[in-house]
Coordinates of C-alpha atoms in Angstrom, one line a residue:
M205 CA 18.7 68.5 57.8
A206 CA 17.8 68.6 54.2
G207 CA 14.9 70.9 53.4
S208 CA 11.5 69.6 52.1
F209 CA 10.4 69.8 48.5
S210 CA 8.2 72.7 49.4
D211 CA 11.5 74.7 50.0
V212 CA 12.5 74.1 46.4
A213 CA 11.4 76.9 44.1
Q214 CA 9.2 75.6 41.3
E215 CA 11.0 77.8 38.8
D216 CA 14.3 75.9 39.4
L217 CA 12.5 72.8 38.2
T218 CA 11.0 74.3 35.0
C219 CA 12.4 75.1 31.6
P220 CA 13.4 78.8 31.2
L221 CA 11.8 78.9 27.8
C222 CA 8.5 77.1 28.0
Y223 CA 8.1 77.1 31.9
E224 CA 7.1 73.4 31.8
L225 CA 8.4 71.1 34.6
F226 CA 11.4 69.0 33.7
V227 CA 9.4 65.7 33.2
D228 CA 8.7 63.7 30.1
P229 CA 8.6 64.8 27.3
H230 CA 10.3 68.0 28.6
V231 CA 13.5 66.1 29.5
P232 CA 16.2 68.4 31.0
K233 CA 19.3 68.6 28.8
I234 CA 22.7 70.0 29.9
L235 CA 24.4 72.4 27.5
D236 CA 28.2 73.0 27.3
C237 CA 27.7 76.2 29.3
S238 CA 26.1 74.2 32.1
H239 CA 22.7 75.8 31.6
V240 CA 19.7 73.4 31.4
C241 CA 16.8 73.6 28.9
C242 CA 14.1 71.1 28.0
Q243 CA 14.5 68.7 25.0
V244 CA 11.3 70.0 23.3
C245 CA 12.5 73.6 23.2
L246 CA 16.1 72.6 22.1
K247 CA 14.6 70.6 19.2
R248 CA 12.9 73.7 17.9
L249 CA 16.3 75.5 17.8
V250 CA 18.0 72.8 15.7
K251 CA 15.4 72.8 12.9
G252 CA 17.0 72.3 9.5
G253 CA 19.6 69.8 10.8
K254 CA 22.0 72.5 12.3
S255 CA 24.8 71.2 14.4
T256 CA 25.3 74.4 16.5
I257 CA 22.8 76.5 18.6
Y258 CA 23.0 79.4 21.0
C259 CA 22.3 79.0 24.7
P260 CA 18.9 80.7 25.4
E261 CA 20.4 82.2 28.6
C262 CA 24.0 83.1 27.9
R263 CA 24.0 83.1 24.1
Q264 CA 27.1 80.9 24.0
T265 CA 27.6 78.7 21.0
I266 CA 26.7 75.1 21.8
H267 CA 27.8 72.1 19.6
V268 CA 25.0 69.5 19.0
P269 CA 26.4 66.1 18.1
Q270 CA 25.1 65.3 14.6
G271 CA 22.3 67.8 15.2
K272 CA 20.5 65.4 17.6
I273 CA 19.3 66.9 20.8
P274 CA 18.6 63.5 22.5
A275 CA 22.4 62.9 22.3
L276 CA 23.0 65.7 24.8
K277 CA 23.4 64.6 28.5
T278 CA 20.3 64.5 30.7
N279 CA 20.2 66.1 34.1
L280 CA 18.8 63.2 36.0
R281 CA 18.9 65.0 39.3
I282 CA 16.6 67.8 38.1
R283 CA 14.2 65.4 36.4
S284 CA 13.9 63.3 39.6
L285 CA 13.2 66.4 41.7
A286 CA 10.6 67.5 39.2
E287 CA 8.8 64.1 39.3
K288 CA 8.8 64.1 43.1
H289 CA 7.5 67.7 43.1
I290 CA 4.5 66.5 41.1
Q291 CA 4.0 63.5 43.4
I292 CA 4.1 65.7 46.6
G293 CA 1.6 68.1 45.1
A294 CA -0.8 65.2 44.2
T295 CA -0.4 63.7 47.7
A296 CA -1.1 67.1 49.3
Q297 CA -4.2 67.6 47.3
K298 CA -5.4 64.1 48.2
M299 CA -4.7 64.7 51.9
Q300 CA -6.5 68.0 51.7
R301 CA -9.6 66.3 50.3
R302 CA -9.5 63.7 53.0
Q303 CA -9.4 66.2 55.9
T304 CA -12.5 66.4 58.0
I305 CA -14.6 69.3 57.0
T306 CA -16.0 71.8 59.5
C307 CA -19.7 72.2 60.5
T308 CA -21.7 74.8 58.6
N309 CA -23.9 75.5 61.7
H310 CA -21.1 75.7 64.3
E311 CA -18.0 77.6 63.0
G312 CA -14.7 75.9 63.5
E313 CA -16.3 72.6 64.8
K314 CA -15.2 69.6 62.8
M315 CA -17.8 66.9 62.1
Y316 CA -16.6 63.7 63.6
F317 CA -20.1 62.1 63.9
H318 CA -22.7 60.9 61.5
C319 CA -26.5 60.9 62.1
V320 CA -27.9 57.6 60.8
A321 CA -31.5 58.9 60.8
C322 CA -30.7 62.0 58.7
N323 CA -27.7 60.4 56.9
V324 CA -25.6 63.6 57.3
P325 CA -22.3 64.4 59.1
I326 CA -22.6 66.4 62.3
C327 CA -20.3 68.0 65.0
Q328 CA -20.5 67.6 68.7
F329 CA -22.8 70.6 69.2
C330 CA -25.2 69.2 66.6
L331 CA -25.1 65.9 68.6
L332 CA -26.2 67.8 71.8
H333 CA -28.9 69.9 70.2
S334 CA -30.6 69.2 66.9
H335 CA -29.7 65.5 66.7
K336 CA -29.7 64.4 70.3
E337 CA -32.7 62.1 69.8
H338 CA -31.2 60.5 66.7
D339 CA -29.1 57.4 66.2
V340 CA -25.6 58.8 66.0
R341 CA -22.3 57.0 65.2
E342 CA -18.7 58.0 64.8
Q343 CA -18.0 59.0 61.2
K344 CA -15.0 56.7 61.0
A345 CA -17.2 53.7 62.0
V346 CA -19.8 54.6 59.4
V347 CA -17.2 55.1 56.7
Q348 CA -15.7 51.7 57.6
D349 CA -19.1 50.0 57.4
K350 CA -19.8 51.6 54.0
K351 CA -16.3 50.5 52.9
D352 CA -17.0 47.0 54.0
E353 CA -20.4 47.1 52.2
M354 CA -18.6 48.4 49.0
E355 CA -15.9 45.8 49.3
K356 CA -18.5 43.0 49.6
L357 CA -20.3 44.4 46.5
M358 CA -17.0 44.6 44.7
R359 CA -16.1 41.0 45.6
E360 CA -19.5 40.0 44.2
A361 CA -18.9 42.1 41.1
I362 CA -15.5 40.4 40.7
G363 CA -17.3 37.0 41.0
D364 CA -19.7 38.1 38.3
V365 CA -16.7 39.1 36.2
K366 CA -15.1 35.8 36.6
S367 CA -18.4 34.1 35.8
Y368 CA -18.7 36.2 32.6
E369 CA -15.1 35.5 31.7
A370 CA -15.6 31.8 32.2
R371 CA -18.7 32.0 30.0
V372 CA -16.7 33.9 27.4
Q373 CA -14.0 31.2 27.6
G374 CA -16.7 28.6 27.2
L375 CA -17.9 30.4 24.1
N376 CA -14.4 30.6 22.8
D377 CA -13.9 26.8 23.4
L378 CA -17.3 26.2 21.7
E379 CA -16.3 28.3 18.7
Q380 CA -12.9 26.5 18.5
G381 CA -14.7 23.1 18.8
I382 CA -17.1 24.1 16.0
E383 CA -14.2 25.2 13.8
K384 CA -12.4 22.0 14.5
A385 CA -15.5 20.0 13.7
L386 CA -16.0 22.0 10.5
K387 CA -12.5 21.3 9.4
Q388 CA -13.0 17.6 10.1
E389 CA -16.3 17.6 8.1
E390 CA -14.5 19.5 5.2
A391 CA -11.8 16.8 5.3
E392 CA -14.4 14.1 5.1
I393 CA -16.1 15.8 2.2
D394 CA -12.7 16.2 0.4
E395 CA -12.0 12.5 1.1
C396 CA -15.4 11.5 -0.3
A397 CA -14.8 13.7 -3.4
E398 CA -11.4 12.1 -3.9
R399 CA -13.0 8.6 -3.7
I400 CA -15.6 9.6 -6.2
R401 CA -12.9 11.1 -8.5
R402 CA -10.9 7.8 -8.3
K403 CA -14.0 5.8 -9.0
C404 CA -14.9 8.0 -12.0
Q405 CA -11.4 7.6 -13.3
A406 CA -11.5 3.9 -13.0
L407 CA -14.9 3.8 -14.8
K408 CA -13.3 5.8 -17.7
I409 CA -10.5 3.4 -17.9
Q410 CA -12.9 0.4 -17.9
L411 CA -14.9 2.1 -20.7
R412 CA -11.7 2.6 -22.8
Q413 CA -10.7 -1.0 -22.1
A414 CA -14.1 -2.2 -23.2
E415 CA -13.7 -0.6 -26.6
E416 CA -9.9 -1.1 -27.0
E417 CA -10.3 -4.3 -29.1
R418 CA -12.6 -2.5 -31.5
F419 CA -10.2 0.4 -31.8
N420 CA -7.4 -2.0 -32.8
T421 CA -9.6 -3.7 -35.4
I422 CA -10.5 -0.3 -36.8
R423 CA -6.9 0.7 -37.1
E424 CA -5.9 -2.5 -38.8
E425 CA -8.8 -2.3 -41.2
R426 CA -7.9 1.3 -42.0
E427 CA -4.3 0.4 -42.7
R428 CA -5.3 -2.6 -44.9
L429 CA -7.7 -0.6 -47.0
G430 CA -5.2 2.2 -47.4
I431 CA -2.5 -0.1 -48.7
Q432 CA -5.0 -1.8 -51.1
A433 CA -6.2 1.6 -52.4
K434 CA -2.6 2.7 -52.9
N435 CA -1.8 -0.5 -54.9
I436 CA -4.8 -0.1 -57.1
R437 CA -4.0 3.5 -57.8
T438 CA -0.4 2.7 -58.6
H439 CA -1.4 0.0 -61.1
H440 CA -4.1 2.2 -62.6
N441 CA -1.6 5.0 -63.2
H442 CA 0.9 2.5 -64.7
V443 CA -1.7 1.1 -67.2
E444 CA -3.0 4.6 -68.0
S445 CA 0.5 5.9 -68.8
N446 CA 1.3 3.0 -71.1
I447 CA -2.0 2.2 -72.8
D448 CA -1.7 5.1 -75.3
T449 CA 2.0 4.9 -76.0
M450 CA 2.3 1.1 -76.5
T451 CA 2.1 -0.4 -80.0
D452 CA -0.8 -2.7 -80.7
Y453 CA 1.4 -5.7 -80.6
D454 CA 2.9 -4.7 -77.2
Y455 CA -0.6 -3.9 -75.8
I456 CA -2.0 -7.2 -76.8
S457 CA 1.0 -8.9 -75.2
A458 CA 0.6 -7.0 -71.9
H459 CA -3.2 -6.9 -71.8
D460 CA -3.6 -10.2 -70.1
E461 CA -1.1 -9.3 -67.4
F462 CA -2.8 -5.9 -66.8
M463 CA -6.2 -7.6 -66.5
I464 CA -5.0 -10.3 -64.1
K465 CA -3.3 -7.9 -61.8
M466 CA -6.2 -5.4 -61.8
K467 CA -8.7 -8.2 -61.0
A468 CA -6.4 -9.4 -58.2
L469 CA -6.2 -5.9 -56.7
T470 CA -9.9 -5.3 -56.9
V471 CA -11.0 -8.6 -55.3
K472 CA -13.6 -7.7 -52.6
E473 CA -12.1 -9.2 -49.4
K474 CA -14.4 -9.5 -46.4
G475 CA -13.3 -6.8 -44.0
A476 CA -13.4 -6.8 -40.2
D477 CA -16.8 -6.8 -38.5
I478 CA -16.5 -3.3 -37.1
Y479 CA -20.0 -1.9 -38.0
M480 CA -22.1 -4.4 -36.1
K481 CA -22.4 -2.4 -32.9
P482 CA -24.3 0.8 -33.3
S483 CA -22.6 2.6 -30.4
V484 CA -19.8 2.3 -27.8
S485 CA -20.2 0.4 -24.6
K486 CA -23.1 1.7 -22.5
F487 CA -22.4 3.0 -19.0
V488 CA -25.1 1.7 -16.7
A489 CA -25.5 3.7 -13.5
T490 CA -26.6 2.0 -10.3
P491 CA -30.3 2.5 -9.4
G492 CA -31.2 5.6 -7.4
E493 CA -29.6 9.0 -7.1
L494 CA -25.9 9.5 -6.3
K495 CA -25.7 10.1 -2.5
L496 CA -22.5 11.9 -1.4
G497 CA -23.6 12.2 2.2
W498 CA -25.7 14.6 4.2
F499 CA -25.5 17.4 6.7
S500 CA -27.2 16.8 10.1
K501 CA -28.6 19.2 12.6
P502 CA -29.4 18.5 16.3
K503 CA -33.0 17.2 16.4
H504 CA -35.5 15.7 18.8
I505 CA -38.3 13.3 18.2
D506 CA -41.3 12.6 20.4
P507 CA -43.2 9.3 20.6
D508 CA -46.2 9.0 18.4
Q509 CA -47.6 5.9 20.2
E510 CA -47.0 4.2 23.5
F511 CA -48.5 0.8 24.5
G512 CA -48.1 -2.2 26.7
E513 CA -47.7 -2.9 30.4
F514 CA -44.5 -4.9 30.8
E515 CA -42.4 -5.8 33.8
S516 CA -39.1 -5.6 31.9
A517 CA -39.2 -5.5 28.1
S518 CA -35.8 -6.8 27.1
G519 CA -36.1 -7.6 23.4
L520 CA -38.0 -6.2 20.4
V521 CA -38.3 -7.2 16.8
S522 CA -40.4 -6.3 13.8
T523 CA -41.5 -9.5 11.9
P524 CA -41.7 -9.8 8.1
L525 CA -45.5 -9.9 8.5
G526 CA -45.5 -6.4 10.2
F527 CA -45.9 -7.5 13.8
L528 CA -44.0 -6.2 16.8
T529 CA -42.8 -8.9 19.1
V530 CA -41.7 -8.2 22.6
S531 CA -39.8 -10.4 25.1
D532 CA -40.9 -9.5 28.6
F533 CA -38.2 -10.8 30.9
G534 CA -40.0 -9.8 34.1
N535 CA -43.3 -11.5 33.2
N536 CA -41.7 -14.5 31.6
Q537 CA -43.6 -14.1 28.3
V538 CA -43.3 -13.1 24.7
S539 CA -46.1 -11.0 23.2
V540 CA -47.0 -10.3 19.6
Y541 CA -48.7 -7.0 18.6
S542 CA -50.3 -5.9 15.4
E543 CA -51.3 -2.4 14.2
Q544 CA -55.0 -1.8 14.0
H545 CA -56.4 1.6 13.2
N546 CA -53.1 3.3 13.9
E547 CA -52.8 1.6 17.3
Y548 CA -50.9 -1.5 18.3
K549 CA -53.1 -4.3 19.8
K550 CA -52.0 -7.5 21.3
L551 CA -52.4 -10.3 18.8
M552 CA -51.2 -13.2 21.0
N553 CA -48.9 -14.4 23.8
I554 CA -46.4 -17.1 22.8
T555 CA -46.8 -19.9 25.3
L556 CA -43.2 -20.8 26.3
T557 CA -42.2 -24.4 26.9
S558 CA -42.5 -25.6 30.5
S559 CA -39.3 -27.6 30.3
N560 CA -37.3 -24.5 30.4
Q561 CA -38.1 -22.2 33.3
C562 CA -35.6 -19.5 32.3
M563 CA -36.9 -16.0 31.4
P564 CA -36.9 -14.8 27.8
I565 CA -33.9 -12.5 27.2
D566 CA -34.2 -11.5 23.6
V567 CA -36.3 -12.2 20.5
A568 CA -35.7 -12.2 16.7
A569 CA -37.7 -13.1 13.6
A570 CA -36.6 -15.4 10.7
P571 CA -37.4 -14.3 7.1
D572 CA -40.1 -17.0 7.0
G573 CA -41.9 -15.5 10.0
R574 CA -40.6 -17.9 12.7
F575 CA -39.8 -16.6 16.1
L576 CA -36.4 -17.1 17.7
I577 CA -36.4 -16.7 21.5
V578 CA -33.3 -16.7 23.7
R579 CA -34.0 -18.6 27.0
G580 CA -31.5 -20.1 29.4
S581 CA -28.5 -19.4 27.1
G582 CA -30.3 -21.3 24.3
I583 CA -32.4 -20.4 21.3
E584 CA -35.9 -21.8 20.9
V585 CA -37.8 -21.8 17.6
Y586 CA -41.6 -21.1 17.5
S587 CA -43.9 -21.1 14.5
I588 CA -45.8 -18.1 13.1
K589 CA -48.7 -19.1 15.2
G590 CA -46.5 -19.2 18.3
K591 CA -46.2 -23.0 18.6
Y592 CA -42.9 -24.5 19.9
K593 CA -41.0 -26.3 17.2
R594 CA -37.5 -27.1 18.3
K595 CA -34.3 -25.9 20.0
I596 CA -31.3 -24.7 18.1
G597 CA -28.1 -26.4 19.1
T598 CA -26.0 -24.1 21.3
S599 CA -22.6 -25.8 21.3
S600 CA -19.7 -25.0 19.0
I601 CA -16.6 -27.1 18.2
T602 CA -13.4 -25.7 19.6
E603 CA -10.7 -24.6 17.2
G604 CA -8.6 -27.7 17.8
G605 CA -11.7 -29.8 17.0
E606 CA -11.7 -31.5 20.4
G607 CA -15.0 -31.5 22.2
A608 CA -17.7 -28.9 22.2
N609 CA -18.2 -25.6 24.0
T610 CA -21.6 -24.5 25.3
V611 CA -22.6 -21.1 23.8
D612 CA -23.7 -18.6 26.4
V613 CA -26.4 -16.8 24.3
C614 CA -27.7 -13.4 25.5
S615 CA -28.9 -11.9 22.1
V616 CA -30.0 -13.1 18.7
T617 CA -30.6 -11.5 15.3
T618 CA -31.1 -12.7 11.7
T619 CA -29.8 -11.6 8.3
R620 CA -31.9 -11.2 5.2
D621 CA -30.6 -14.5 3.8
G622 CA -31.9 -16.3 6.9
R623 CA -28.6 -16.8 8.8
I624 CA -28.9 -16.7 12.6
L625 CA -26.4 -14.7 14.6
A626 CA -26.1 -15.4 18.3
A627 CA -24.1 -13.4 20.9
D628 CA -21.9 -15.7 22.9
Y629 CA -21.3 -13.4 26.0
G630 CA -19.2 -15.9 27.9
K631 CA -16.6 -16.5 25.2
S632 CA -16.6 -13.1 23.6
A633 CA -17.8 -14.4 20.3
I634 CA -20.6 -14.4 17.7
T635 CA -21.8 -17.7 16.3
V636 CA -23.1 -17.7 12.8
H637 CA -25.8 -20.4 12.1
D638 CA -27.5 -21.4 8.9
P639 CA -31.3 -21.1 8.6
M640 CA -31.6 -24.6 10.1
G641 CA -29.6 -23.6 13.1
R642 CA -26.4 -25.4 12.5
I643 CA -23.3 -23.4 13.5
V644 CA -21.2 -22.6 10.4
K645 CA -18.7 -20.0 11.8
T646 CA -17.6 -18.6 15.2
I647 CA -16.2 -15.0 15.2
S648 CA -14.1 -13.9 18.1
T649 CA -14.8 -10.4 19.3
S650 CA -12.7 -7.8 21.2
V651 CA -15.5 -7.3 23.7
K652 CA -18.3 -9.3 25.2
P653 CA -21.4 -8.9 22.9
Q654 CA -24.6 -8.2 24.7
C655 CA -26.9 -6.9 22.0
L656 CA -26.8 -7.6 18.2
A657 CA -28.3 -6.1 15.1
A658 CA -27.6 -7.2 11.5
I659 CA -26.7 -4.8 8.6
H660 CA -28.2 -6.6 5.6
D661 CA -26.2 -9.8 5.0
S662 CA -22.7 -8.4 5.4
H663 CA -22.1 -6.9 8.8
V664 CA -23.4 -7.1 12.4
I665 CA -23.5 -4.4 15.1
M666 CA -22.8 -5.4 18.7
S667 CA -22.8 -3.5 22.0
D668 CA -21.3 -4.2 25.4
F669 CA -22.8 -2.2 28.2
H670 CA -20.1 -2.9 30.8
S671 CA -17.1 -1.9 28.6
G672 CA -19.0 0.9 26.9
K673 CA -18.1 -0.3 23.4
V674 CA -20.1 -0.5 20.1
C675 CA -18.5 -2.5 17.3
I676 CA -19.3 -3.4 13.7
I677 CA -17.9 -6.7 12.3
D678 CA -17.6 -7.8 8.7
L679 CA -19.3 -11.3 8.6
Q680 CA -17.1 -12.3 5.6
T681 CA -13.7 -11.3 6.8
T682 CA -14.5 -11.3 10.5
E683 CA -12.7 -8.0 10.9
E684 CA -14.0 -5.1 13.0
T685 CA -14.8 -2.1 10.7
L686 CA -15.8 0.1 13.7
N687 CA -14.9 0.1 17.4
V688 CA -16.0 3.2 19.3
D689 CA -16.6 4.2 23.0
I690 CA -20.3 4.7 23.7
P691 CA -20.7 4.4 27.5
E692 CA -23.8 2.6 28.8
A693 CA -24.7 1.4 25.3
Q694 CA -27.4 -1.3 25.2
G695 CA -29.8 -1.9 22.3
V696 CA -28.5 -1.1 18.8
C697 CA -30.1 -1.2 15.3
Y698 CA -29.2 -0.1 11.7
D699 CA -31.1 2.8 9.9
E700 CA -31.1 2.1 6.2
Q701 CA -32.4 5.5 5.3
T702 CA -29.4 7.4 6.7
N703 CA -26.8 4.6 6.8
C704 CA -26.4 5.3 10.5
I705 CA -26.5 3.2 13.6
L706 CA -28.9 3.9 16.5
V707 CA -28.0 3.3 20.1
V708 CA -30.0 3.4 23.4
R709 CA -28.0 4.4 26.4
N710 CA -28.7 4.7 30.2
E711 CA -26.7 6.7 32.7
R712 CA -24.9 4.2 35.0
G713 CA -25.3 4.3 38.7
S714 CA -22.7 4.0 41.4
E715 CA -23.3 0.3 41.9
P716 CA -22.2 -2.1 39.2
G717 CA -25.0 -3.0 36.8
R718 CA -27.3 -0.3 38.2
V719 CA -28.6 2.5 36.0
F720 CA -30.5 5.7 36.8
I721 CA -34.2 5.4 35.9
G722 CA -35.4 8.2 33.5
T723 CA -32.0 9.0 32.0
G724 CA -32.3 6.9 28.9
V725 CA -31.5 8.4 25.5
I726 CA -31.6 7.4 21.8
E727 CA -28.5 8.6 19.9
Q728 CA -27.6 8.5 16.2
Y729 CA -24.0 7.7 15.1
C730 CA -22.2 7.6 11.8
R731 CA -21.7 4.1 10.6
T732 CA -18.2 4.6 9.2
T733 CA -16.6 7.0 11.8
G734 CA -18.6 6.4 14.9
R735 CA -19.1 10.1 15.3
L736 CA -22.2 11.2 17.3
I737 CA -24.6 12.9 14.9
A738 CA -27.6 13.7 17.1
C739 CA -29.5 12.8 20.3
L740 CA -32.9 11.9 19.0
A741 CA -34.8 11.3 22.3
T742 CA -34.2 11.8 26.0
D743 CA -35.8 11.1 29.4
L744 CA -36.6 7.5 28.6
Y745 CA -37.4 5.2 31.5
H746 CA -34.9 2.4 31.0
P747 CA -34.6 1.5 27.2
R748 CA -33.3 -1.9 26.3
A749 CA -33.9 -2.6 22.6
L750 CA -34.6 -0.9 19.3
A751 CA -36.3 -1.9 16.0
F752 CA -37.8 -0.4 12.9
T753 CA -41.5 -1.2 12.2
S754 CA -42.6 -2.4 8.7
D755 CA -43.6 1.1 7.8
G756 CA -40.2 2.6 8.8
R757 CA -41.0 4.0 12.2
L758 CA -38.6 3.6 15.1
A759 CA -39.8 1.5 18.1
V760 CA -38.0 1.3 21.5
A761 CA -38.6 -1.2 24.3
D762 CA -38.5 1.2 27.3
S763 CA -38.7 -1.5 30.0
K764 CA -42.4 -0.8 31.0
T765 CA -43.8 0.2 27.6
I766 CA -43.1 0.2 23.9
K767 CA -42.7 3.7 22.4
V768 CA -43.1 4.2 18.6
Y769 CA -41.8 7.3 17.0
K770 CA -43.4 8.7 13.8
N771 CA -40.1 9.6 12.1
I772 CA -36.5 10.4 12.7

């Protein structure tokens, strides 16, 4: 039977020069004489690039290939034995540490028990005498309990580590998201700068073109005057060179010819009118400062005022006279409010016609102050004093010109030039009416429009709560200039100060058409890219509509009340 590693003498596994075990970096190398020395010691012997050395034990000359000790053969058997020798020694020390220690009070007695009360290990004699009244357990059981406790704590610690690592990953993702957003913003700034550069270049070209005709006139006049001066000087030199050398007879004969030609050359012709304008074409900048854009930071606004007791405020508009008009769907009424001493007071209730029992869905105001109220898929017109005037026709001719289609109106807004825009939810279209209410155009939309807001006279914003879309449509070309996903979007409006669109949203419930009360928000989006800029307000009850007051404050119909914000 092979002997154990303890039978192997340690000196057989060590270098005869440095007495280090044959383990890295002291790799055992076999010499030609079969003796073994470590690589470290042999390297010291070949300093200077020598190709031969003497064996440290037998002094025999040993050839070293190219003077490189690592090229010598390694005694793998000895190195393996040396490594195992180290492992056995470490295991023996570990086992020695784990052996049960003996009692200090009773010689030779090993302590197999543990006193819980005193929290000390004891032997069997200690158990019978000094600790017989104490709670005593086997030491192995106590150790196992403590190991279980430590393992539980370590598992919790690992859970904390994973939590911290997840947070670190979240921070990394946040940093990457910010970096990506920064690059996108930089690209947008570069694009804006490029547009400005192209515009400036076009203005320079226009300026040059505006003065090009004058430049041509100047060049032609300069060339004409130069030729005339040259001709006069040539004739002058000719007369001057001949007047003194000619005989009196010859001069008298040539005098008339000289005079006629000189007078012809010096006739004052009317030159081109190049001195009438005192300066070049004047560049006229558009009014206001040049606005390249802006940087936005997350912000939050709080309501400055809150008024009204509504059942379900569904529409909101600021009239040209400065009034706030609210359509209350739940109470079947439209109320007009005016600001008095920094508070909104009810001015009047518009008495709706009894012939139409449908609830008011939305309200808008014409430039002349008239009220437009959406009821029963139609639009009713009321005077400034709230008197019923007439009903706007709600039928449009089909594309083929055959018959008429009923317009299913659910929202209405007006442009500055008095045109009326109605959202035809049933046919996914927007109908454009003239100030008298006649339909002049029907614009098909990619989604079903539910809420509308005009951008001056050129564009209209629309939202569709069910599809979660907000679009901007060019009223002239009927093309969509923006189409973005904004889930649960309802009321929309345009902010002239920032050139942004504002949207009210509600978190949708599990049932179709149901929303969670108290989860409404007001968000600000870029008009051109649809990028979310900021969440302006949260925790709204159930917002439906937005409007700016005459003094520039933002008002929101929050179902039960109207909230007015001081600034954005």
